[in-house]
Amino acid sequence: MDLKDKLVSSFMAFENMVDIDTPIHDVRSEAIKTFEEKGFPSKRDEAWKYTSLNSILREDYSVFPKKENSIEFRDIKKYFIHDIDSYKIVFIDGKYSSHLSQTTHDGIDVCLMSAALSKPKYRILIENYFNKAATKDSLSSLNTAFSQEGAYIHIPKNKVVEKPIQILHFSTGNESALLLQPRNLIVVDENSHVQIIERHQSLTDNPVLTNSVTEIFTNKRAIVDYYKIQNDKQSASLIDNTFVKQKRESHASVHTFSFGGQLTRNNLNFYQEGERIDSTLKGVTIIGDKQHVDHNTLVHHIEPNCESHQDYKGIFGDKSTGVFNGKVLVNKKAQKTNAFQANNNILLSDKASINTKPQLEIFADDVKCSHGCTIGQLDESAMFYMRSRGIPEKEAKALLMFAFSNNVLDSVKIPEIKQRITKIIANKLGVNLGFDL
Amino acid sequence: MLKINNLHASVEDKAILKGINLEVKPGEVHAIMGPNGSGKSTLASVIAGKEEYEVTQGEILLENENIDELAAEERAHKGIFLSFQYPVEIPGVSVTNFMKTAINETRKAKGLEDMPANEMLKMIREKSEMLEIDRKFLSRSLNEGFSGGEKKRNEIFQMAMLEPKLAILDETDSGLDIDALRIVANGVNKLKSKDNAVIVITHYQRLLDYIVPDYVHVLHNGRIVKSGTKELAHELEEKGYDWIKEEVKA
Ligand SMILES: Nc1ncnc2c1ncn2[C@@H]1O[C@H](COP(=O)(O)OP(=O)(O)OP(=O)(O)O)[C@@H](O)[C@H]1O
Ligand SMILES: [Mg+2]
């Protein structure tokens, strides 16, 4: 039985496990139908031309892990940004781990999707927001059909949440192959501010496929900064579907750091539903081996006087492959839009490749839209310059790579995250730079 | 200190250096002059270990050791320093971080511990004062947006930090105003000792008034066609290169 059939038939088993007497379950039932009709995307779909899911869909994934798992904090501490005080929502093999988590209902809600879906006090919020940003594409629909667990974050009006929130997913390898489908909902009301860090981490070499959906709503003048750290094992793949709906004068940023995993696909979508909105999409990708990272972004400018900034840097070694597909859509009404997009890449080997494609659809006439993509090699004259000062080849390369990624790293607002990212990169490149960038 | 025997080098099968012989002893200053395109920068790059250039014949000895097989960084660790004619911009790496890395990598190669942070800071302060470099400069990205003169002054600052045995200054004077030329030349002179040596590549006598050479060589078409003392530089300033080219033909 192929994975699609297995999933469709698992849906019945899933219905025995959840409350089907809710409006949410109607949404799920709709979604499984959509998935059944559309199936997994294939290379025939324009948006999947350069990313094939074939090899990862071949695994015999468990859809519902059977065993409960527990892990000790000390074993996974290194995956947390542990040098800052934070809220934590931790999942192990898709199941919530209360002993590793630190949630709250004190003025804000930082808790579980399963609670939000079942408790009456969240009903109105869920009805207003759940699945209101996600699209009806096949993978998001698949996630919607099985949506049950994940992070639920609601920040009411006028709250600046001082502590960042970390969402972590661990897989233990108890199943020979595991499919995870976390579903996150984040609602930030007027004037509020929150920072979120998300990470998926496999702890063994058993295959894991994560198909996650995150919906983020930033209401009037809210500020959301979201950081995704993707540095998983070679046996893990991630399809990240993130949808950000912004109301007027809100600021939302998503930084995606992709350094690992077999296949990573980021579907990142921003919808600007008000004036004077600011959207920031930035990423650094540094991969090697046969790794594959695909950034598929959309910024939809619907109203006038808004801005968007996209800046993606990619460094590809060995036989790794990258895709950047950045779509900017400017409605006729969205005059005075300022949309900036840049995608710069360095290929370290002649077997590495990147497909980069900006897609601008502009229906307004008074807009500033710029885009640029470059593909190059490491600057040889800079390499010689550094080496002639005594800096060995490996370290010189690393310095150039940091320099290349610098303006994305520099816009990370939490210093501990910046330090952590710097460390991950340095580890990956096998250097010890002896100073913080 | 440096001995170059019958050095031939080419790039993409095009011969540029065609039999260079040169000996530089500790404590000496050598000036290399010569028309544009004669191969001066190429010679400097080959000594510093630029891989783009292929040595097809001959050898370069540093303290009697053939350095042909050494990478650029290994030559730097042995005390070779090249001040670039066109210093490269490295956005995103500050002058200070760059220097820390260069110094500590050199120490590491010699089996030494990292230089303690306070010692490093002290050294940076001293050397930047010597070259009258504003400290704000040191936190800027290396060479990025530096003026021509600022880049050259920064090269000599790096030389002062690294204290090389053999410094090759490739047209360090070009782009410097009169005051800066004096400051930079004084800096170089302060670093001079009986144990190290300097090769200055220049088009102008002016620099040689400050950094006085023991020998002057004229490079033409990939060969040293004339060598002399500092008077030769005066003669060249007056008469240009034509008479030498004539001599070569004859
Ligand atoms: N990488 C290269 N590829 C092709 N030709 C080169 C390369 N490097 C140097 N050359 C050629 O070699 C010759 C010598 O160049 P070089 O830069 O050494 O001259 P120079 O004496 O330093 O000149 P200048 O006084 O103008 O600085 C020139 O004709 C130059 O075009
Ligand atoms: Mg030159």
XYZ file of C-alpha atoms and ligand atoms in Angstrom:
719
model
C 0.000 0.000 0.000
C 1.466 3.337 -0.891
C 1.644 6.170 1.573
C -1.320 8.048 0.190
C -3.644 5.030 0.520
C -2.277 4.277 3.928
C -2.995 7.815 5.083
C -6.486 7.895 3.662
C -7.359 4.639 5.364
C -5.706 5.770 8.596
C -8.128 8.636 8.733
C -10.860 6.283 9.956
C -8.671 5.035 12.752
C -7.924 8.664 13.573
C -11.661 9.384 13.835
C -11.910 6.797 16.573
C -9.323 8.667 18.575
C -10.667 12.209 18.412
C -13.931 13.983 19.098
C -15.724 13.992 15.775
C -18.692 15.966 17.024
C -17.090 19.344 16.463
C -17.002 21.890 13.628
C -13.259 21.244 13.458
C -13.880 17.698 12.483
C -15.888 18.875 9.487
C -12.812 20.839 8.454
C -10.713 17.692 8.833
C -13.114 15.588 6.793
C -13.087 18.173 4.018
C -9.319 18.231 4.117
C -8.841 14.467 3.789
C -11.075 14.579 0.724
C -8.928 17.323 -0.764
C -5.797 15.319 -0.077
C -7.339 12.200 -1.555
C -8.200 14.094 -4.722
C -4.880 15.844 -5.106
C -2.438 13.281 -3.738
C 1.163 14.145 -3.032
C 2.662 16.795 -5.298
C 4.811 15.508 -8.127
C 7.331 17.020 -10.505
C 4.459 17.753 -12.841
C 3.355 20.501 -10.473
C 5.120 23.727 -11.404
C 5.853 24.482 -7.746
C 7.550 21.087 -7.293
C 9.524 20.959 -10.491
C 12.904 20.885 -8.747
C 11.949 19.043 -5.563
C 10.994 15.400 -5.722
C 9.324 13.746 -2.763
C 9.501 10.301 -4.375
C 12.357 8.858 -2.408
C 11.099 10.022 0.980
C 7.511 8.891 0.338
C 8.751 5.360 -0.205
C 9.308 4.732 3.515
C 6.713 2.805 5.472
C 5.887 5.522 7.972
C 3.972 4.943 11.185
C 1.229 7.492 11.357
C 0.356 7.061 15.041
C 3.336 6.155 17.208
C 2.421 3.356 19.567
C 4.815 3.680 22.417
C 5.043 6.482 24.915
C 8.482 7.910 25.138
C 10.392 9.815 27.651
C 13.772 11.427 27.359
C 15.799 13.271 29.896
C 16.430 16.968 29.591
C 20.191 16.520 29.857
C 20.186 14.377 26.706
C 18.548 17.031 24.587
C 19.598 20.201 26.344
C 21.883 21.155 23.496
C 18.940 21.527 21.138
C 17.359 24.224 23.273
C 18.520 27.789 23.395
C 19.131 27.099 27.070
C 20.993 30.220 28.057
C 17.830 32.304 28.024
C 14.700 32.077 30.103
C 11.931 30.870 27.807
C 8.596 29.105 27.527
C 8.911 25.676 26.029
C 6.464 23.450 24.230
C 8.115 20.095 23.658
C 6.881 17.084 21.738
C 8.382 13.643 21.596
C 7.343 11.523 18.639
C 4.423 13.886 18.208
C 3.221 13.540 21.805
C 3.350 16.398 24.267
C 6.004 16.070 26.942
C 4.869 17.895 30.040
C 8.062 17.271 31.993
C 10.208 18.975 29.334
C 7.799 21.813 28.706
C 7.095 25.067 30.401
C 3.732 26.446 29.337
C 1.563 29.205 30.765
C -1.950 30.578 31.023
C -0.891 33.595 33.006
C -2.167 36.504 30.932
C -1.151 34.743 27.758
C -1.795 31.242 26.480
C 1.220 29.172 25.597
C -0.094 25.642 25.475
C -1.263 22.770 23.345
C -3.311 22.589 20.226
C -5.108 19.489 21.537
C -6.309 21.518 24.529
C -7.355 24.433 22.367
C -9.300 22.130 20.059
C -11.189 20.436 22.865
C -11.834 23.038 25.565
C -14.892 25.293 25.258
C -13.056 28.421 26.376
C -10.957 28.391 23.200
C -13.882 27.619 20.915
C -14.407 31.124 19.536
C -10.764 31.689 18.827
C -10.462 28.344 17.093
C -13.553 29.058 15.015
C -12.163 32.449 14.032
C -8.633 31.391 13.195
C -8.156 27.660 12.754
C -7.402 26.832 9.116
C -8.228 30.399 8.096
C -4.752 31.099 6.743
C -3.617 27.697 5.467
C -4.255 27.006 1.802
C -6.007 23.966 0.410
C -2.933 22.497 -1.241
C -2.470 18.781 -0.793
C 0.199 18.812 1.927
C -1.482 21.449 4.067
C -4.749 19.576 3.625
C -3.093 16.367 4.736
C -1.896 18.141 7.855
C -5.326 19.683 8.451
C -6.990 16.282 8.172
C -4.846 14.893 10.985
C -4.503 18.100 12.944
C -4.613 17.350 16.612
C -1.394 18.336 18.319
C 1.073 21.168 18.197
C 1.577 24.542 19.789
C -1.220 26.932 20.546
C -0.174 30.464 21.369
C -2.512 33.345 22.000
C -1.203 36.721 23.095
C -4.031 39.105 23.990
C -3.872 42.868 23.418
C -1.019 45.075 24.652
C 1.349 42.381 25.915
C 5.038 42.325 25.270
C 6.043 38.752 25.985
C 9.520 39.094 27.443
C 10.481 35.442 27.250
C 10.783 33.827 23.833
C 8.773 30.685 23.187
C 10.558 27.559 21.983
C 8.669 24.895 20.105
C 10.664 21.669 19.859
C 9.850 18.391 18.221
C 11.990 15.366 18.943
C 11.754 11.964 17.381
C 13.309 9.032 19.190
C 13.438 6.351 16.543
C 11.141 4.006 18.424
C 9.233 3.585 15.198
C 11.261 2.321 12.254
C 9.930 5.259 10.268
C 7.751 8.055 11.530
C 5.474 10.651 9.993
C 4.824 13.708 12.127
C 2.222 16.343 11.410
C 2.362 19.097 13.984
C -0.175 21.855 13.731
C 0.570 25.226 15.271
C -1.720 28.200 15.732
C -0.369 31.549 16.826
C -2.631 34.537 17.353
C -1.110 37.823 18.415
C -3.547 40.582 19.197
C -3.262 44.352 18.895
C 0.036 45.939 20.007
C 1.461 42.712 21.319
C 4.888 41.328 20.706
C 6.197 37.775 20.742
C 9.316 35.880 19.663
C 9.199 32.219 18.732
C 11.859 29.626 17.972
C 11.022 26.356 16.256
C 13.176 23.311 15.824
C 12.697 19.712 14.696
C 15.257 17.209 15.810
C 15.614 13.510 15.213
C 17.633 11.625 17.800
C 18.350 8.509 15.738
C 19.004 7.518 12.156
C 15.522 6.122 11.547
C 13.674 8.032 8.840
C 11.361 10.834 9.929
C 9.150 12.952 7.748
C 7.567 16.035 9.238
C 4.746 17.788 7.436
C 3.937 20.748 9.607
C 1.478 23.594 9.306
C 1.852 26.816 11.245
C -0.719 29.572 11.046
C 0.285 32.954 12.398
C -2.086 35.882 12.785
C -0.611 39.254 13.596
C -3.321 41.720 14.409
C -3.122 45.514 14.356
C 0.373 46.839 15.263
C 1.466 43.437 16.561
C 5.065 42.300 16.178
C 6.033 38.671 15.638
C 9.579 37.415 15.152
C 9.848 33.762 14.232
C 13.059 31.762 13.961
C 13.262 28.341 12.382
C 16.358 26.287 13.041
C 16.667 23.417 10.582
C 19.730 21.380 11.356
C 18.347 17.870 11.448
C 19.932 14.510 10.747
C 20.487 13.200 7.260
C 17.612 10.729 7.810
C 15.071 13.454 8.530
C 13.013 15.455 6.078
C 10.798 18.438 6.673
C 7.985 20.046 4.789
C 7.195 23.273 6.563
C 4.012 25.071 5.588
C 3.786 28.447 7.277
C 1.088 31.015 6.693
C 1.258 34.518 8.106
C -1.782 36.773 7.956
C -1.057 40.346 8.894
C -3.397 43.172 9.822
C -2.547 46.836 9.504
C 0.710 48.249 10.838
C 1.877 44.868 12.037
C 5.429 43.611 11.619
C 6.205 39.960 11.068
C 9.541 38.353 10.379
C 10.514 34.762 9.705
C 14.169 33.742 9.678
C 14.896 30.266 8.402
C 18.295 28.697 9.056
C 18.726 25.519 7.064
C 21.863 23.513 7.698
C 20.778 19.910 7.724
C 18.260 17.233 6.913
C 17.832 15.164 3.787
C 15.101 17.250 2.186
C 13.700 20.498 3.473
C 10.905 22.349 1.802
C 9.778 25.664 3.222
C 6.466 26.933 1.964
C 6.320 30.361 3.509
C 3.345 32.560 2.745
C 2.599 36.104 3.838
C -0.710 37.880 3.307
C -0.858 41.614 3.961
C -4.420 42.495 4.827
C -4.056 46.111 5.888
C -1.987 49.224 5.355
C 1.558 49.979 6.511
C 2.459 46.363 7.093
C 6.035 45.162 7.173
C 6.976 41.588 6.282
C 10.477 40.157 6.512
C 11.538 36.788 5.124
C 15.164 35.895 5.516
C 17.171 32.728 5.351
C 20.624 31.244 5.414
C 21.129 27.825 3.868
C 24.458 26.025 4.185
C 24.346 22.411 3.060
C 26.508 19.679 1.601
C 26.372 15.936 0.850
C 23.216 15.240 -1.103
C 21.061 17.546 0.950
C 18.269 19.526 -0.611
C 16.688 22.757 0.608
C 13.827 24.437 -1.198
C 12.481 27.860 -0.246
C 9.138 28.562 -1.802
C 7.933 31.972 -0.692
C 4.899 34.100 -1.386
C 4.256 37.655 -0.330
C 0.808 38.847 -1.260
C 0.495 42.634 -1.162
C -3.218 43.273 -0.925
C -3.424 46.788 0.551
C -1.479 50.009 -0.151
C 1.630 51.381 1.605
C 3.186 48.119 2.712
C 6.684 46.726 2.587
C 8.261 43.340 2.209
C 11.914 42.365 2.494
C 13.208 39.025 1.334
C 16.847 38.115 1.672
C 17.983 34.521 1.204
C 21.589 33.382 1.151
C 22.602 29.907 0.089
C 25.906 28.056 0.180
C 25.908 24.673 -1.498
C 28.730 22.146 -1.305
C 29.248 18.573 -2.554
C 26.222 17.334 -4.470
C 23.688 19.413 -2.593
C 20.875 21.168 -4.367
C 18.875 24.248 -3.626
C 15.735 25.888 -4.897
C 14.514 29.412 -4.377
C 11.160 30.290 -5.770
C 10.064 33.683 -4.556
C 6.718 35.020 -5.611
C 5.628 38.579 -5.005
C 2.050 39.359 -5.860
C 0.919 42.993 -5.821
C -2.799 43.634 -6.157
C -4.083 46.553 -8.190
C -5.169 48.254 -5.013
C -1.757 47.900 -3.342
C -0.226 51.195 -4.496
C 3.015 52.456 -2.930
C 4.118 48.920 -2.244
C 7.806 48.534 -1.582
C 8.872 44.959 -2.235
C 12.475 43.880 -2.085
C 13.792 40.432 -2.873
C 17.321 39.090 -3.031
C 18.647 35.576 -3.394
C 22.414 35.161 -3.421
C 24.126 31.848 -3.760
C 27.577 30.373 -3.640
C 28.348 27.021 -5.171
C 31.349 25.379 -3.551
C 31.517 22.436 -5.917
C 30.679 21.917 -9.554
C 28.315 19.101 -8.589
C 26.178 21.390 -6.428
C 23.324 23.309 -7.993
C 20.707 25.922 -7.298
C 17.557 26.780 -9.181
C 16.468 30.283 -8.410
C 13.398 31.914 -9.811
C 11.866 35.224 -8.827
C 8.243 35.565 -9.829
C 6.783 39.040 -9.772
C 3.152 39.642 -10.567
C 2.419 43.307 -10.239
C -0.972 44.796 -10.975
C -0.473 48.208 -9.336
C 1.400 50.960 -11.166
C 2.930 53.011 -8.381
C 5.189 50.475 -6.682
C 8.842 49.870 -5.995
C 9.776 46.269 -6.530
C 13.318 45.071 -6.819
C 14.680 41.610 -7.099
C 18.035 40.143 -7.781
C 19.625 36.760 -7.697
C 23.227 35.822 -8.025
C 25.097 32.550 -8.249
C 28.825 32.616 -7.768
C 31.845 30.898 -6.326
C 33.844 31.860 -3.287
C 35.871 34.946 -4.131
C 39.325 33.560 -4.996
C 41.097 36.868 -4.572
C 39.602 37.249 -1.093
C 40.740 33.696 -0.311
C 44.319 34.475 -1.348
C 44.249 37.745 0.559
C 43.229 36.027 3.797
C 45.563 33.073 3.343
C 48.489 35.378 2.648
C 47.838 36.799 6.126
C 48.166 33.377 7.671
C 44.538 32.289 7.808
C 44.325 28.646 6.623
C 42.082 27.695 3.752
C 39.313 26.152 5.857
C 39.123 29.114 8.228
C 39.332 31.593 5.360
C 36.437 29.828 3.656
C 34.437 29.914 6.870
C 35.085 33.616 7.358
C 33.912 34.323 3.831
C 30.794 32.252 4.388
C 30.005 34.110 7.587
C 30.635 37.377 5.832
C 28.297 36.273 3.057
C 25.528 35.391 5.538
C 26.171 38.333 7.750
C 23.324 40.650 6.922
C 20.811 37.888 7.585
C 22.509 36.898 10.859
C 22.664 40.543 11.826
C 18.916 40.992 11.749
C 18.397 38.279 14.365
C 17.171 40.229 17.365
C 17.937 37.721 20.128
C 21.734 37.635 20.702
C 21.625 34.073 22.078
C 20.007 32.860 18.866
C 22.593 34.630 16.778
C 25.362 33.071 18.854
C 23.787 29.648 18.560
C 23.428 29.923 14.800
C 27.028 31.107 14.546
C 28.109 28.097 16.578
C 26.109 25.653 14.476
C 27.674 27.067 11.331
C 31.182 26.985 12.820
C 30.663 23.341 13.874
C 29.385 22.474 10.478
C 32.415 24.034 8.833
C 34.751 22.476 11.389
C 36.259 25.755 12.546
C 36.642 27.549 15.814
C 36.695 31.233 15.146
C 37.472 32.428 18.619
C 35.188 35.435 18.444
C 31.492 36.174 18.160
C 30.242 37.559 14.933
C 66.846 35.303 3.739
C 65.256 35.088 0.266
C 66.926 33.582 -2.724
C 65.244 33.319 -6.087
C 66.946 31.255 -8.771
C 65.962 31.363 -12.441
C 62.266 31.700 -11.622
C 59.807 31.193 -14.460
C 56.077 31.517 -13.853
C 53.046 31.514 -16.073
C 49.315 31.890 -15.881
C 47.062 29.967 -18.230
C 50.132 28.953 -20.257
C 51.177 32.572 -20.702
C 54.727 33.088 -19.460
C 55.005 36.177 -17.265
C 58.179 35.684 -15.271
C 61.030 34.560 -17.470
C 64.064 33.846 -15.335
C 64.237 35.989 -12.215
C 67.322 35.907 -10.005
C 67.278 37.818 -6.751
C 68.925 37.553 -3.392
C 67.744 39.494 -0.356
C 69.790 39.327 2.853
C 68.577 40.096 6.369
C 68.540 43.809 7.116
C 68.337 44.805 3.446
C 65.825 46.913 1.560
C 65.360 46.143 -2.128
C 63.354 48.272 -4.509
C 61.812 46.794 -7.629
C 60.800 49.196 -10.345
C 59.744 48.688 -13.928
C 57.122 49.573 -16.501
C 53.444 48.617 -16.166
C 52.829 44.984 -16.913
C 56.461 43.984 -16.509
C 55.613 41.356 -13.859
C 56.281 43.072 -10.515
C 52.957 42.132 -8.886
C 53.201 38.670 -10.380
C 56.590 38.174 -8.755
C 55.173 39.363 -5.428
C 52.174 37.004 -5.723
C 54.350 34.035 -6.677
C 56.559 34.617 -3.630
C 53.438 34.843 -1.450
C 52.060 31.614 -2.902
C 49.188 32.530 -5.171
C 48.104 29.222 -6.705
C 46.819 30.762 -9.900
C 50.417 31.193 -11.036
C 52.361 28.146 -12.032
C 56.062 28.013 -11.374
C 57.433 26.287 -14.451
C 61.151 26.534 -13.668
C 63.488 27.648 -10.937
C 63.028 27.913 -7.198
C 62.306 30.231 -4.306
C 64.274 29.648 -1.131
C 63.338 31.195 2.175
C 66.132 30.770 4.686
C 67.525 28.014 2.473
C 64.244 26.126 2.376
C 62.462 25.624 -0.933
C 58.946 27.003 -0.389
C 57.521 25.869 -3.708
C 55.206 23.305 -2.106
C 53.975 25.559 0.694
C 50.488 27.024 0.712
C 50.058 30.790 1.029
C 49.157 30.520 4.722
C 52.223 28.379 5.438
C 54.446 30.984 3.819
C 52.750 33.637 5.943
C 53.448 31.518 9.024
C 57.106 31.465 8.010
C 57.141 35.247 7.958
C 56.310 36.335 4.398
C 53.964 39.298 4.153
C 52.561 40.868 1.010
C 51.026 44.314 1.099
C 48.619 44.183 -1.843
C 48.609 46.660 -4.695
C 44.832 46.256 -4.625
C 43.718 45.166 -1.138
C 40.584 43.014 -1.268
C 37.324 44.110 0.384
C 35.881 41.583 2.813
C 32.428 42.712 3.888
C 31.175 41.344 7.175
C 34.590 40.737 8.775
C 35.902 43.558 10.941
C 39.548 44.630 10.828
C 39.932 43.596 14.464
C 38.411 40.133 14.034
C 40.432 39.586 10.911
C 43.662 40.483 12.709
C 42.796 38.317 15.725
C 42.204 35.370 13.415
C 45.379 35.973 11.413
C 47.540 36.306 14.522
C 46.069 33.363 16.386
C 46.180 31.075 13.352
C 49.840 31.990 12.926
C 50.467 31.256 16.593
C 48.569 27.989 16.329
C 50.773 26.953 13.407
C 53.792 27.583 15.628
C 52.308 25.540 18.461
C 51.556 28.586 20.606
C 48.418 29.383 22.593
C 46.060 32.141 21.460
C 47.324 35.597 22.302
C 45.608 36.744 25.518
C 42.823 39.224 24.735
C 44.348 42.100 26.713
C 47.709 41.658 25.026
C 45.998 41.661 21.651
C 44.122 44.847 22.490
C 47.293 46.531 23.675
C 49.096 45.601 20.492
C 46.211 46.785 18.340
C 46.224 50.085 20.219
C 49.970 50.612 19.853
C 50.173 49.750 16.191
C 47.117 51.740 15.216
C 48.520 54.748 17.063
C 51.835 54.367 15.308
C 50.061 54.525 11.950
C 47.633 57.187 13.161
C 44.628 55.007 12.422
C 41.365 56.033 14.078
C 40.080 53.233 16.311
C 36.593 53.477 14.828
C 38.177 52.170 11.706
C 39.071 48.874 13.300
C 35.481 47.828 13.849
C 34.566 48.447 10.229
C 34.406 45.678 7.652
C 37.859 44.998 6.253
C 38.654 47.388 3.396
C 34.968 47.801 2.601
C 34.390 51.350 1.488
C 37.922 52.342 2.569
C 39.501 55.036 0.425
C 42.541 54.049 -1.611
C 44.879 55.593 0.938
C 43.039 54.071 3.886
C 43.407 50.634 2.365
C 47.161 51.068 2.010
C 47.556 52.361 5.526
C 45.541 49.381 6.739
C 47.903 47.035 4.906
C 50.846 48.461 6.809
C 48.862 48.236 10.045
C 48.482 44.511 9.362
C 52.171 44.251 8.608
C 52.915 45.930 11.924
C 50.649 43.450 13.713
C 52.156 40.389 12.030
C 55.812 41.476 12.267
C 56.986 39.580 9.183
C 60.512 38.540 8.342
C 60.125 39.441 4.706
C 57.678 42.182 3.741
C 56.832 42.844 0.115
C 55.144 46.194 -0.372
C 53.459 46.349 -3.749
C 52.887 49.991 -4.663
C 51.987 50.858 -1.119
C 52.704 54.499 -1.949
C 50.074 54.790 -4.658
C 46.945 56.416 -3.310
C 48.654 57.898 -0.251
C 48.688 61.648 0.253
C 51.954 63.306 1.275
C 51.286 63.157 5.015
C 50.060 59.576 4.850
C 53.114 58.571 2.835
C 55.351 59.915 5.587
C 53.360 58.186 8.336
C 53.315 54.869 6.509
C 57.001 55.071 5.559
C 57.937 55.902 9.152
C 55.882 52.916 10.245
C 57.786 50.643 7.892
C 61.108 52.077 9.052
C 60.219 51.481 12.685
C 59.557 47.828 11.884
C 62.905 47.450 10.133
C 65.655 45.576 11.909
C 68.824 43.744 11.067
C 66.893 40.479 11.054
C 64.138 41.286 8.600
C 64.017 42.499 5.038
C 61.760 44.569 2.807
C 61.067 44.518 -0.908
C 59.380 47.707 -2.100
C 57.709 47.748 -5.461
C 57.145 51.289 -6.654
C 56.996 53.578 -9.645
C 58.225 56.640 -7.799
C 61.446 57.860 -6.300
C 59.399 59.730 -3.663
C 58.809 56.665 -1.459
C 62.471 55.724 -1.680
C 63.410 59.058 -0.087
C 61.731 57.713 3.035
C 62.411 54.000 2.771
C 65.952 54.052 1.507
C 66.854 50.974 -0.566
C 70.171 49.179 -0.544
C 69.504 47.911 -4.060
C 67.263 48.942 -6.921
C 66.198 46.448 -9.610
C 64.452 47.100 -12.871
C 62.016 44.462 -14.009
C 61.176 44.413 -17.682
C 59.259 41.773 -19.580
C 59.581 39.215 -16.800
C 63.304 39.645 -16.177
C 65.469 41.782 -13.946
C 67.332 43.705 -16.603
C 69.277 46.095 -14.442
C 70.307 46.326 -10.806
C 72.019 49.124 -8.995
C 72.017 51.253 -5.886
C 69.594 54.000 -4.932
C 71.083 56.305 -7.561
C 69.523 54.112 -10.229
C 66.084 55.148 -8.977
C 67.009 58.813 -9.463
C 68.204 58.091 -12.952
C 64.946 56.308 -13.794
C 62.900 59.176 -12.399
C 64.764 61.494 -14.719
C 65.098 59.461 -17.862
C 62.260 56.942 -17.805
C 62.684 53.341 -18.988
C 63.405 53.798 -22.689
C 67.165 53.819 -22.319
C 67.045 50.559 -20.399
C 64.796 48.965 -22.995
C 67.344 50.093 -25.606
C 70.155 48.552 -23.572
C 68.256 45.291 -23.392
C 67.745 45.200 -27.152
C 71.378 45.957 -27.852
N 45.843 36.193 -13.709
C 46.327 36.685 -14.861
N 45.774 36.296 -16.031
C 46.261 36.788 -17.197
N 47.268 37.650 -17.281
C 47.849 38.058 -16.158
C 47.405 37.587 -14.882
N 48.155 38.166 -13.925
C 49.024 38.954 -14.585
N 48.838 38.895 -15.902
C 49.608 39.611 -16.929
O 50.958 39.553 -16.604
C 51.623 40.747 -16.886
C 52.309 41.277 -15.625
O 51.342 41.731 -14.708
P 51.718 42.365 -13.303
O 50.476 42.665 -12.602
O 52.683 41.454 -12.637
O 52.458 43.690 -13.766
P 53.082 44.855 -12.860
O 54.516 44.918 -13.207
O 52.737 44.658 -11.446
O 52.330 46.120 -13.461
P 51.816 47.483 -12.748
O 52.997 48.370 -12.658
O 50.821 48.013 -13.692
O 51.271 47.132 -11.425
C 50.564 41.695 -17.410
O 50.636 41.696 -18.831
C 49.287 41.099 -16.934
O 48.219 41.388 -17.793
Mg 51.573 45.670 -10.112
